[in-house]
XYZ file of C-alpha atoms in Angstrom:
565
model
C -34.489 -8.381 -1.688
C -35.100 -8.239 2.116
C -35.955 -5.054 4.469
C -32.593 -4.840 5.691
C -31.503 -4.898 2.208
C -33.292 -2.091 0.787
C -33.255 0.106 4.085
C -29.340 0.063 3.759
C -29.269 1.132 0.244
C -32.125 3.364 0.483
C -30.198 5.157 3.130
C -27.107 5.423 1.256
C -28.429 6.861 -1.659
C -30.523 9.516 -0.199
C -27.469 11.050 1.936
C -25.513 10.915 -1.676
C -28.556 12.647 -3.084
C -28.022 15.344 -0.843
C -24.560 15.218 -0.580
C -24.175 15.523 -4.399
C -25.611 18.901 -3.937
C -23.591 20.193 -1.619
C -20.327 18.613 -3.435
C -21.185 20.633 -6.595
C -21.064 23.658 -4.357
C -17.666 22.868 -2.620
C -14.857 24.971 -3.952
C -11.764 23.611 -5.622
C -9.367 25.017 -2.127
C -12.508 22.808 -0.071
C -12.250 19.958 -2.040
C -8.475 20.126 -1.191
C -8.955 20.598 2.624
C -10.892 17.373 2.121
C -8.090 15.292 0.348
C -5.674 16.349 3.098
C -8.138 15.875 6.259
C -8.494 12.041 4.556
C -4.700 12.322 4.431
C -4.300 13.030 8.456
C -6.767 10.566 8.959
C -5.181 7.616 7.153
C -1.999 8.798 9.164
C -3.899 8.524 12.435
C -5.550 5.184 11.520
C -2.356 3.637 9.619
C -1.319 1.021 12.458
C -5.312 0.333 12.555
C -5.201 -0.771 9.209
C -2.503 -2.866 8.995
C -2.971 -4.515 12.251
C -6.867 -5.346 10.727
C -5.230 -5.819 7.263
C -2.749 -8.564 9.087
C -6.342 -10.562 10.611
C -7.707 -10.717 7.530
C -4.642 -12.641 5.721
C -3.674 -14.491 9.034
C -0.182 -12.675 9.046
C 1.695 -12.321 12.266
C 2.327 -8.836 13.408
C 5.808 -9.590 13.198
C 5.792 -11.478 9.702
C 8.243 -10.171 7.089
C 5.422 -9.896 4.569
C 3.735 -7.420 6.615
C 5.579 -5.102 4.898
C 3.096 -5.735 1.607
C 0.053 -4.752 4.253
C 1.844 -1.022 4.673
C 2.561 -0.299 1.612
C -0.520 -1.368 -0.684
C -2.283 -0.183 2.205
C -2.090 2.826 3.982
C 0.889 4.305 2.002
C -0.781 3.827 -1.162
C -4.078 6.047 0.323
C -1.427 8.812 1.685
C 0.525 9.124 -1.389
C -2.881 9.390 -3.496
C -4.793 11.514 -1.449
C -1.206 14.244 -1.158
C -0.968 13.881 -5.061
C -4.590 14.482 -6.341
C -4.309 17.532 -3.276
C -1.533 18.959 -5.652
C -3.578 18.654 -8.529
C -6.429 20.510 -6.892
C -3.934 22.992 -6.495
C -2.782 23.892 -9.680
C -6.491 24.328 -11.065
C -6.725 26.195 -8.302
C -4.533 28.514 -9.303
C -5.141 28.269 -13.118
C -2.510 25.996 -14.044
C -2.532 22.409 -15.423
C -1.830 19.504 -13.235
C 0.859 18.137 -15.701
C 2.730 21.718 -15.735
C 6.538 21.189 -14.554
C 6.470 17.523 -15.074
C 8.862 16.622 -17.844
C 7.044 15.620 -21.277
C 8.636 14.641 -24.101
C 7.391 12.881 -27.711
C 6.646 9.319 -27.172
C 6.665 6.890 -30.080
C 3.780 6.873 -32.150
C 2.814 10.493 -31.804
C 1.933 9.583 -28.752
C 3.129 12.253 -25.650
C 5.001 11.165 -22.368
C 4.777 13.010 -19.451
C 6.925 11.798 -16.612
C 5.383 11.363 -13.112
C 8.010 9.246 -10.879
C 9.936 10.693 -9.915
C 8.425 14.016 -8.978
C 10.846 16.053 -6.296
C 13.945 14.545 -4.234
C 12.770 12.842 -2.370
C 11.190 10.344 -5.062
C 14.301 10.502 -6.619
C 16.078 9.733 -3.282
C 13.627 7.122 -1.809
C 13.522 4.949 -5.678
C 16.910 6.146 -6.904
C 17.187 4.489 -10.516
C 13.003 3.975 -10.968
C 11.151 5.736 -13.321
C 7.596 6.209 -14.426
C 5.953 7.789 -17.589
C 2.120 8.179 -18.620
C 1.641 8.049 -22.555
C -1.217 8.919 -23.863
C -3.413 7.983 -27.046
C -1.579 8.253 -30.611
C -2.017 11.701 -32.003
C -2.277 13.851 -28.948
C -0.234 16.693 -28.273
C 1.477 18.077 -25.281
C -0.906 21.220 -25.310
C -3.837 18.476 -25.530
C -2.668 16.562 -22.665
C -2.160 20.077 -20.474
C -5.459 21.726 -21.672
C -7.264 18.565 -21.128
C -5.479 17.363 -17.110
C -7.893 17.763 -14.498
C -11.068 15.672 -15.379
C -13.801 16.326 -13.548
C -12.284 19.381 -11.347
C -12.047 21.592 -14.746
C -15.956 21.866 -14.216
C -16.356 21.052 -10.540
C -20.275 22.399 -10.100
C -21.104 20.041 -12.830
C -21.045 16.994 -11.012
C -21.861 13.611 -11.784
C -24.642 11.974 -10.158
C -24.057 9.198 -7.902
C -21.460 6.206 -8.395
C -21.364 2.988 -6.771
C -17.519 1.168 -6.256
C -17.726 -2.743 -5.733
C -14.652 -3.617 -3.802
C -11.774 -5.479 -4.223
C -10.484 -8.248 -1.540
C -7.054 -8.776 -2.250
C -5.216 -5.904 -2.152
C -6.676 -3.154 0.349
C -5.950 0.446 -0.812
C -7.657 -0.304 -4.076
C -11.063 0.183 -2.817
C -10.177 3.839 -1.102
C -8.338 4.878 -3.801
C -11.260 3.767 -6.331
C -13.405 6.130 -4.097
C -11.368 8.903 -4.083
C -11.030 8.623 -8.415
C -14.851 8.651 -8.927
C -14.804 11.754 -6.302
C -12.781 13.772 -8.132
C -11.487 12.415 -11.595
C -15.631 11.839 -12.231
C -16.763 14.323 -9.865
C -19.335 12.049 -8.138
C -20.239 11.343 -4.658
C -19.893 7.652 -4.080
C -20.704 4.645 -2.268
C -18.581 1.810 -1.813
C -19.427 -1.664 -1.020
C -16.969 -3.308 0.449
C -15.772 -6.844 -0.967
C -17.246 -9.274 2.143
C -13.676 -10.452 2.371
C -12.375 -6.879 3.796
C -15.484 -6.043 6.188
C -13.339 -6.003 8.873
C -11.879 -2.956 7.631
C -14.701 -0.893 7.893
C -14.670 1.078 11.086
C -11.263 2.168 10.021
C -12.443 3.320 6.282
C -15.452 5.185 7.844
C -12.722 6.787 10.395
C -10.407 8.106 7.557
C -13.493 8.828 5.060
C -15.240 10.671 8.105
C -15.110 14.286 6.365
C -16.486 12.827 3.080
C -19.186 10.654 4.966
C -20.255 13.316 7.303
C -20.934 15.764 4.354
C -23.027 12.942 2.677
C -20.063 12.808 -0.254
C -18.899 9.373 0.497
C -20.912 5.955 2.172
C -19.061 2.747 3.173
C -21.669 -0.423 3.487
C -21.006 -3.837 3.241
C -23.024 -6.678 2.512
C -22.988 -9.896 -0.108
C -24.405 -10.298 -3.751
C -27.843 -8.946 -2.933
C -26.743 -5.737 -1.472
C -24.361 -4.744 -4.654
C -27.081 -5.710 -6.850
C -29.748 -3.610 -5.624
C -27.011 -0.698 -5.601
C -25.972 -0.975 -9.019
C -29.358 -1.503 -10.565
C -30.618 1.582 -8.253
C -32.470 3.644 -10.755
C -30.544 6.864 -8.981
C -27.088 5.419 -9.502
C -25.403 7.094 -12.168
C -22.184 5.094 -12.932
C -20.444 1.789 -11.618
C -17.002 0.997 -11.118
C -15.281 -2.532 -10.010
C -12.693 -4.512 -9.256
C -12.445 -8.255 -10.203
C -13.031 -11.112 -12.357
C -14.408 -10.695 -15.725
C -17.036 -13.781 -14.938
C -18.423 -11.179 -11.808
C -18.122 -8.388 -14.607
C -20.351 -9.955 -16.723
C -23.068 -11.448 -14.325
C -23.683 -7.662 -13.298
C -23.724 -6.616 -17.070
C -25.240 -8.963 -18.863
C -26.979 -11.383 -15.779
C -26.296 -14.799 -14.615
C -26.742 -18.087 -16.321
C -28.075 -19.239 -19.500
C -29.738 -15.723 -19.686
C -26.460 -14.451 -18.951
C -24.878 -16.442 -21.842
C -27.752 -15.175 -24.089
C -27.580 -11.428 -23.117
C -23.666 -11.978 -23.828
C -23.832 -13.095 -27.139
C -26.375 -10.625 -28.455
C -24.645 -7.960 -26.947
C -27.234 -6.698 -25.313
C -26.664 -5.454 -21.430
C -29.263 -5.706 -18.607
C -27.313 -2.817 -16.934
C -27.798 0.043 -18.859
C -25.440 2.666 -17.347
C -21.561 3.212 -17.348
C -19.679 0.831 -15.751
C -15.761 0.818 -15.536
C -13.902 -2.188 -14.403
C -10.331 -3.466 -13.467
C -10.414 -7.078 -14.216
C -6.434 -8.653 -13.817
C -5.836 -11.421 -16.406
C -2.948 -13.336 -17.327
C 0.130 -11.317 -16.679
C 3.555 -12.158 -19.098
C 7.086 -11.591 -18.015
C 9.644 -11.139 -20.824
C 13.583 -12.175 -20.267
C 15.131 -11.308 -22.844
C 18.011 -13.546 -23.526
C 21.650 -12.305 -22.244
C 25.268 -12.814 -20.369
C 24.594 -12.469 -17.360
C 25.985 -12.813 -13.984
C 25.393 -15.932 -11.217
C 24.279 -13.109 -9.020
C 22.025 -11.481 -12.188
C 20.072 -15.030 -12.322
C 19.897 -14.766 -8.639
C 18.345 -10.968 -8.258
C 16.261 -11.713 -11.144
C 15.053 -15.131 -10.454
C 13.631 -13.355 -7.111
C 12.217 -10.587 -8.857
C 10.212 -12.561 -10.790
C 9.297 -14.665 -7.876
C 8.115 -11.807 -6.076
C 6.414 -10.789 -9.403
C 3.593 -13.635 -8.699
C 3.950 -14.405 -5.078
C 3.088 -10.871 -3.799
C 0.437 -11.238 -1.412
C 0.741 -15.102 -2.277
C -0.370 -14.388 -6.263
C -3.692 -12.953 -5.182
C -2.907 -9.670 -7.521
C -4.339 -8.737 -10.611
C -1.485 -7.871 -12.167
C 0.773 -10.888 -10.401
C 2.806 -12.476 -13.315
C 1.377 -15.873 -14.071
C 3.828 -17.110 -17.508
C 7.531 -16.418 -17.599
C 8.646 -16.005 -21.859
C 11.825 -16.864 -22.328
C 14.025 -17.658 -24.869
C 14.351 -21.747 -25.709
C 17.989 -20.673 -27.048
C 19.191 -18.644 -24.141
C 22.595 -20.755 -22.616
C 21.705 -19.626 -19.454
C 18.000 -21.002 -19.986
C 18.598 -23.664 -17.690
C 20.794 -22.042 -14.950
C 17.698 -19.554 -14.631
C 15.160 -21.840 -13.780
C 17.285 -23.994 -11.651
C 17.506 -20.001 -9.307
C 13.372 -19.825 -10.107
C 12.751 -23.148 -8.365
C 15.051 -22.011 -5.873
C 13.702 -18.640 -5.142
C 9.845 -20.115 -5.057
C 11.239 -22.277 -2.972
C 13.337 -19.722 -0.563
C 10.095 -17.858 -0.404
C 8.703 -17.119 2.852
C 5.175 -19.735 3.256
C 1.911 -18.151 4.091
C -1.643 -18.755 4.647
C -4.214 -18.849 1.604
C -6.240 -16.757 2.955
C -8.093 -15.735 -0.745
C -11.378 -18.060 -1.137
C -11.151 -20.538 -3.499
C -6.975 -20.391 -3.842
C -6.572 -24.570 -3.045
C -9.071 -25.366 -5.429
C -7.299 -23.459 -8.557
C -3.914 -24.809 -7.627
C -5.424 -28.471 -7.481
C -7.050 -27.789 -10.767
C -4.243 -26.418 -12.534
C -2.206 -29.601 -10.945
C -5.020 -31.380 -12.845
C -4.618 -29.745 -15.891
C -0.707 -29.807 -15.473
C 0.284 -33.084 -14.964
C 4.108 -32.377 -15.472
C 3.485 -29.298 -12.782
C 6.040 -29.806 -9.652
C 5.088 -28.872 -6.319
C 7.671 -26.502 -4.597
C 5.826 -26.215 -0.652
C 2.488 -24.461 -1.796
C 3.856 -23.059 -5.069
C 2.985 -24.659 -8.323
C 5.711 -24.729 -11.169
C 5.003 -25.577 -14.896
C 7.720 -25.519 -17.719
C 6.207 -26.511 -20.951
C 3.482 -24.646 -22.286
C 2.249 -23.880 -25.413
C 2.523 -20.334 -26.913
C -1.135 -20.339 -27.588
C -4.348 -19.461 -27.053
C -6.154 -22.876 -26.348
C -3.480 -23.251 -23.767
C -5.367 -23.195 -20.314
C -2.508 -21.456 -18.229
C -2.727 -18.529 -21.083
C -6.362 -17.763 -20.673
C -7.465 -18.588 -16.789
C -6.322 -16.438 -14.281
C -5.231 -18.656 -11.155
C -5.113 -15.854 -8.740
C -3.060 -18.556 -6.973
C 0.913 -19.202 -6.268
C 0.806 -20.993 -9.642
C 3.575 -19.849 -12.221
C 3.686 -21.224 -15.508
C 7.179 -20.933 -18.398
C 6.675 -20.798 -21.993
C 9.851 -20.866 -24.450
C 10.534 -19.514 -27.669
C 12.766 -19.938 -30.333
C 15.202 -17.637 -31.916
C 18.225 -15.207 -31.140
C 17.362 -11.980 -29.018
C 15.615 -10.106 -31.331
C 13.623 -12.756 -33.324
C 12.825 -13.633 -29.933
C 11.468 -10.398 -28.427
C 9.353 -9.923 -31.367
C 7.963 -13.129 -31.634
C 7.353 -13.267 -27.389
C 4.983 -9.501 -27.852
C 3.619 -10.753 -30.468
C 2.669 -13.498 -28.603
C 1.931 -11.641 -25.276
C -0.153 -9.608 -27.559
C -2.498 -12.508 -29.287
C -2.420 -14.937 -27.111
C -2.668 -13.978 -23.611
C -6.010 -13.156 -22.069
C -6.560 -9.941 -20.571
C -3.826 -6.589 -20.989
C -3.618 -5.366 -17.125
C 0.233 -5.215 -17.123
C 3.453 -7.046 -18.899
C 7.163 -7.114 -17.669
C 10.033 -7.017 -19.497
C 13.604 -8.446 -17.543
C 16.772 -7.459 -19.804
C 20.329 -7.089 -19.545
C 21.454 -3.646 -19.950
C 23.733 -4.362 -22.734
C 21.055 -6.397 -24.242
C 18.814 -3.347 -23.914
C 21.674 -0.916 -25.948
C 22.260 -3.421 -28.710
C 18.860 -3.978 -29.030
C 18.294 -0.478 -29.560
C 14.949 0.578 -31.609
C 14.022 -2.866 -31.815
C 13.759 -3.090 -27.697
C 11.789 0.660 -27.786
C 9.716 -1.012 -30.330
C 8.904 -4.359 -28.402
C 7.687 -1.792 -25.793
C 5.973 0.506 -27.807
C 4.172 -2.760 -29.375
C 2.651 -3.838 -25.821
C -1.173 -3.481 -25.503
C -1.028 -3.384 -22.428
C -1.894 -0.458 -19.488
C 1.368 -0.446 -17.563
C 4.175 -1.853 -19.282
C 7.725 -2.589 -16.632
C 11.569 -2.960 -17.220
C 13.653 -4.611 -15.155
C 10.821 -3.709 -12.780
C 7.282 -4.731 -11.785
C 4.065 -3.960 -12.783
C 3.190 -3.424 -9.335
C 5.364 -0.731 -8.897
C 3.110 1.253 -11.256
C 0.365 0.850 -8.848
C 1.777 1.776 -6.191
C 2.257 5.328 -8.193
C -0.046 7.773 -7.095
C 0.281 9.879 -10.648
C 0.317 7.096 -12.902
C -2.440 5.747 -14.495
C -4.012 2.293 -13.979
C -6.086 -0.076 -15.908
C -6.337 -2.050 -18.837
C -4.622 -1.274 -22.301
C -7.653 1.058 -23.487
C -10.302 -0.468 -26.722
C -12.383 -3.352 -24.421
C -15.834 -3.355 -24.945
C -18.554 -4.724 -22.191
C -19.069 -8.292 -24.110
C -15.047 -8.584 -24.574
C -13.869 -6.814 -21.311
C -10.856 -8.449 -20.714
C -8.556 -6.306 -18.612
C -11.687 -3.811 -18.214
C -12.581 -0.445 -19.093
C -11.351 2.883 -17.667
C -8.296 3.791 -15.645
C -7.626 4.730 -11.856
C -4.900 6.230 -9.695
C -3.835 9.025 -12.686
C -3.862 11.403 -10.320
C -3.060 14.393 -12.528
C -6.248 13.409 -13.896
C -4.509 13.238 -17.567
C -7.566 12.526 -19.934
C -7.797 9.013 -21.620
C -4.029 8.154 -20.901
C -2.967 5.061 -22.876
C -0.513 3.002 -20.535
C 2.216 4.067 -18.044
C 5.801 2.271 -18.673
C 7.604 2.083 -15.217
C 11.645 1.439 -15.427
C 14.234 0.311 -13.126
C 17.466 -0.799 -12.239
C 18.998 -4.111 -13.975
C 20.649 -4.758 -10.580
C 20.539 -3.647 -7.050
C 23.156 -1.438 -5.237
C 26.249 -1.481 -4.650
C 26.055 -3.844 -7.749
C 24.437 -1.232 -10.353
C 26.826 1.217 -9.686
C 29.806 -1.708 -10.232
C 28.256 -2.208 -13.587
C 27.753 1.051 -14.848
C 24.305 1.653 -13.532
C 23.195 4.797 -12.246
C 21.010 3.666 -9.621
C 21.794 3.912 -5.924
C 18.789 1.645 -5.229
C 19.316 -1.811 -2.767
C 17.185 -4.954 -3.216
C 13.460 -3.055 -3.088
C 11.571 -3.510 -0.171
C 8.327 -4.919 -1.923
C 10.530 -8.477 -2.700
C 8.876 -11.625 -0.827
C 12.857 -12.128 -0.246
C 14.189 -9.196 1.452
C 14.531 -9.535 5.038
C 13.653 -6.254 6.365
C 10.190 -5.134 3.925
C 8.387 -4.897 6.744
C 10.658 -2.539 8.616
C 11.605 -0.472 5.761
C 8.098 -0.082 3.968
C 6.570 0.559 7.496
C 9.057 3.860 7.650
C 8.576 4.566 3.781
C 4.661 5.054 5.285
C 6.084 6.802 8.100
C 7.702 9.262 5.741
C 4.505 9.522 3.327
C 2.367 10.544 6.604
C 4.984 13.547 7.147
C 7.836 13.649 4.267
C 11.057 14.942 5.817
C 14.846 14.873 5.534
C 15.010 13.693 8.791
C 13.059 10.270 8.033
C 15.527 9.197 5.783
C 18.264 7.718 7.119
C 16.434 5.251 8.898
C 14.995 4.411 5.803
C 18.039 3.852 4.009
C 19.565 1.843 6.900
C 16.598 -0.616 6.801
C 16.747 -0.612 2.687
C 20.423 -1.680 2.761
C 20.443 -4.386 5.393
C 17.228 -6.229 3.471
């Protein structure tokens, strides 16, 4: 380890020493000035961000997919930082964070308690979307409400010090990580930026300013060396990262045949907690139906936007398509796939290492067809020897598996295969025909309930339950460090519910005018976040506009942009 090396970390963990000290000391009503000054700040620096945010991924400032840069960006920061604020606020006054959000029983003795959407103007901006939390089996209501608010329940009992590794593809998770080990774990932190989003730290420091200047929060950045010596600091207390299991394991366990060795015997070389968000291999379910030429079209781009979001570099991108080998349609539906990969707007691959996993799963796939960049494979195997099942190509690479039977042999047979067979349990999808959804009845609240996996989506992504400030986020919960999967631990949750399960996001079968044709209650257009729509970067650049400063007068605009994408 060189000087520069050690000075760096050295002086990041003695501020957070002494920050630590004065953090136990800071009053719940401080703690919330804090959350909102980061709020005003990430306002202020918003067009900073994105404009850095566009450098990184070699977007145009005028590119449609912009629109991805403001919303998993800056808008996912405001939105977190206003949410946990409200949380503060309820302890504050002796309440729970979770009181006046609807709960209900969820299956399983398991309790629901709906987040999304919270007020109007959730309700106005995502008309038809839903979110719920659910937590463990056999917890009450009056468990998850005595239990909500983590850390802040004790706040002078703090934590120690935590270090957050980075993530490079998507940039609010990084921020947001911070901001869950500040208060859901009541530690100050330091957060080593992924080399890949250096470039973004001037802004960071400029919207963490408050935190850093009252030695709660440090931004460095640095390679390998640097988040080694952090994480094996003898004063760190806790570690938490985003990325691939094979980085999760070198810092647990060590690299090489060592490594392998320390793996096996289950025997860690980092011998502190250490909570992880890891991606995998990400399922969508379509569940066989009648539908519509414009149904296969909508849908067909939904799932195309499912893995070419920020051009498949997402942990929770969907990777293999299930469907049903019996479905009439079957064929019609991949015919508008190939089309909407292929109607996709084309961008940079700008992730290291992207053109080397789509030429090796090319290798792998010899019947794969090229569409542009995108990589297309029909055939595989429903099991678990099947590379595209257990590699995560963090690539434009989707992959189709069919199964036999009618509807509801089939959705049984495609969890239980999701289930078993997949690697990882980040987040599953489920596409299905409203009508297929009412006959289906129990069966289809079964297939749901029978996910392991930490956010579950109908007729909606996964995504969309990250870019929920008061849902939770992570893996399905029961990894352990030599079988991490998904990882360990959730984020976001910010009503800092205890140990939540999963979150199961909903949403419209079809958009408006369409939905409402049909029988739909949902007044919702083609969403914003789809690599199709024509005006994402317009409308999700006013949705951040709105989360800065939310106001009845914002929304019109927003609607008009909404309706002409």
């Amino acid at each position: 380890m060189t000087t520069t090396v050690t000075a760096t970390v050295e002086a990041a963990v003695a501020a957070l020493r002494r920050g630590e000290i004065e953090w136990a000391r800071t009053s719940l009503s401080a703690r919330r000035q804090l959350l909102d000054q980061i709020h005003g700040n990430t306002a202020r620096y918003a067009q900073e961000w994105v404009e850095t945010a566009a450098g990184i991924k070699k977007l145009p400032l005028d590119s449609p997919l912009l629109g991805e840069e403001w919303v998993t960006g800056p808008y996912s920061l405001l939105t977190g930082a206003a949410a946990l604020a409200e949380s503060l606020l309820a302890l504050e006054e002796g309440r729970s964070p979770v009181d006046g959000y609807p709960i209900r029983p969820a299956p399983g003795g398991r309790t629901a308690v709906e987040v999304f959407p919270h007020g109007v103007f959730d309700a106005l901006l995502l008309n038809g979307f839903s979110a719920e939390v659910w937590s463990r089996p056999g917890v009450d209501a009056e468990t998850v409400r005595a239990r909500a608010g983590l850390g802040q329940r004790t706040p002078a009992s703090t934590g120690g010090i935590g270090v957050v590794l980075g993530a490079g593809n998507i940039f609010s998770i990084a921020p947001l990580d911070v901001l869950y080990q500040l208060y859901a774990d009541n530690r100050v932190v330091v957060l080593k930026l992924n080399p890949i989003t250096d470039p973004l730290l001037p802004v960071l420091e400029k919207i963490f300013a408050p935190a850093i200047e009252r030695g709660f929060v440090r931004v460095i950045t640095g390679g390998a060396d640097v988040g080694s010596a952090l994480v094996h600091h003898p004063d760190v207390n806790a570690v938490h990262m985003t990325g691939s299991a094979l980085t999760h394991d070198a810092i647990v366990f060590g690299t090489g045949a060592e490594g392998e060795r320390n793996k096996a015997a289950g025997t860690p070389q980092l011998n502190k907690p250490i909570t992880s968000e890891l991606g995998g291999v990400s399922p969508t379910i379509v569940v066989p139906g009648r539908w519509s030429k414009a149904d296969l079209r909508f849908q067909a781009e939904h799932l195309a936007t499912q893995r070419l979001h920020n051009n498949g570099y997402n942990c929770v991108a969907a990777q293999v398509a299930v469907i049903s080998a019996d479905w009439p349609q079957k064929e019609r539906f991949l015919d508008e796939l190939r089309a909407a990969l292929e109607r996709a707007p084309q961008r940079p691959d700008y992730y290291p290492g992207s053109a080397d996993r789509v030429a090796s799963a090319r290798r792998t796939y010899p019947q794969a067809q090229a569409i542009g960049a995108r990589t297309f494979i029909e055939g595989l195997a429903p099991d678990r020897r099947e590379p595209a099942l257990r590699t995560e190509y963090f690539a434009p690479v989707l992959g189709v598996i069919e199964l036999p039977g009618d509807p509801d042999e089939f959705l049984a047979r495609a969890v239980r295969v999701c289930n078993d067979e997949f690697e990882g349990t980040l987040g599953a999808n489920i596409i299905a025909h409203p009508a297929s959804i009412k006959r289906l009845g129990e069966r289809f609240d079964k297939a749901v309930t029978d996910l392991r996996y930490g956010t579950i989506a109908v007729n909606a992504w996964t995504g969309l339950g990250y870019l929920t400030a008061r849902a939770s986020w992570g893996a399905f919960p029961g990894h352990i460090l030599s079988d991490v999967q998904s990882g360990i631990g959730v984020v976001h949750n910010a009503l800092l519910i205890a140990e939540p399960e999963r979150t199961v996001v909903r949403g419209p079968f079809r958009p408006s005018p369409r939905s409402l044709l049909h029988g739909e209650f949902s007044l919702s257009p083609k969403p914003p976040w789809f690599v199709t729509n024509r005006t994402g970067a317009t409308t999700l650049r006013r949705l951040t506009d709105f989360a800065k400063n939310p106001r009845v007068a914002a929304l019109p605009s927003i609607f008009a942009s909404a309706l002409r994408g």
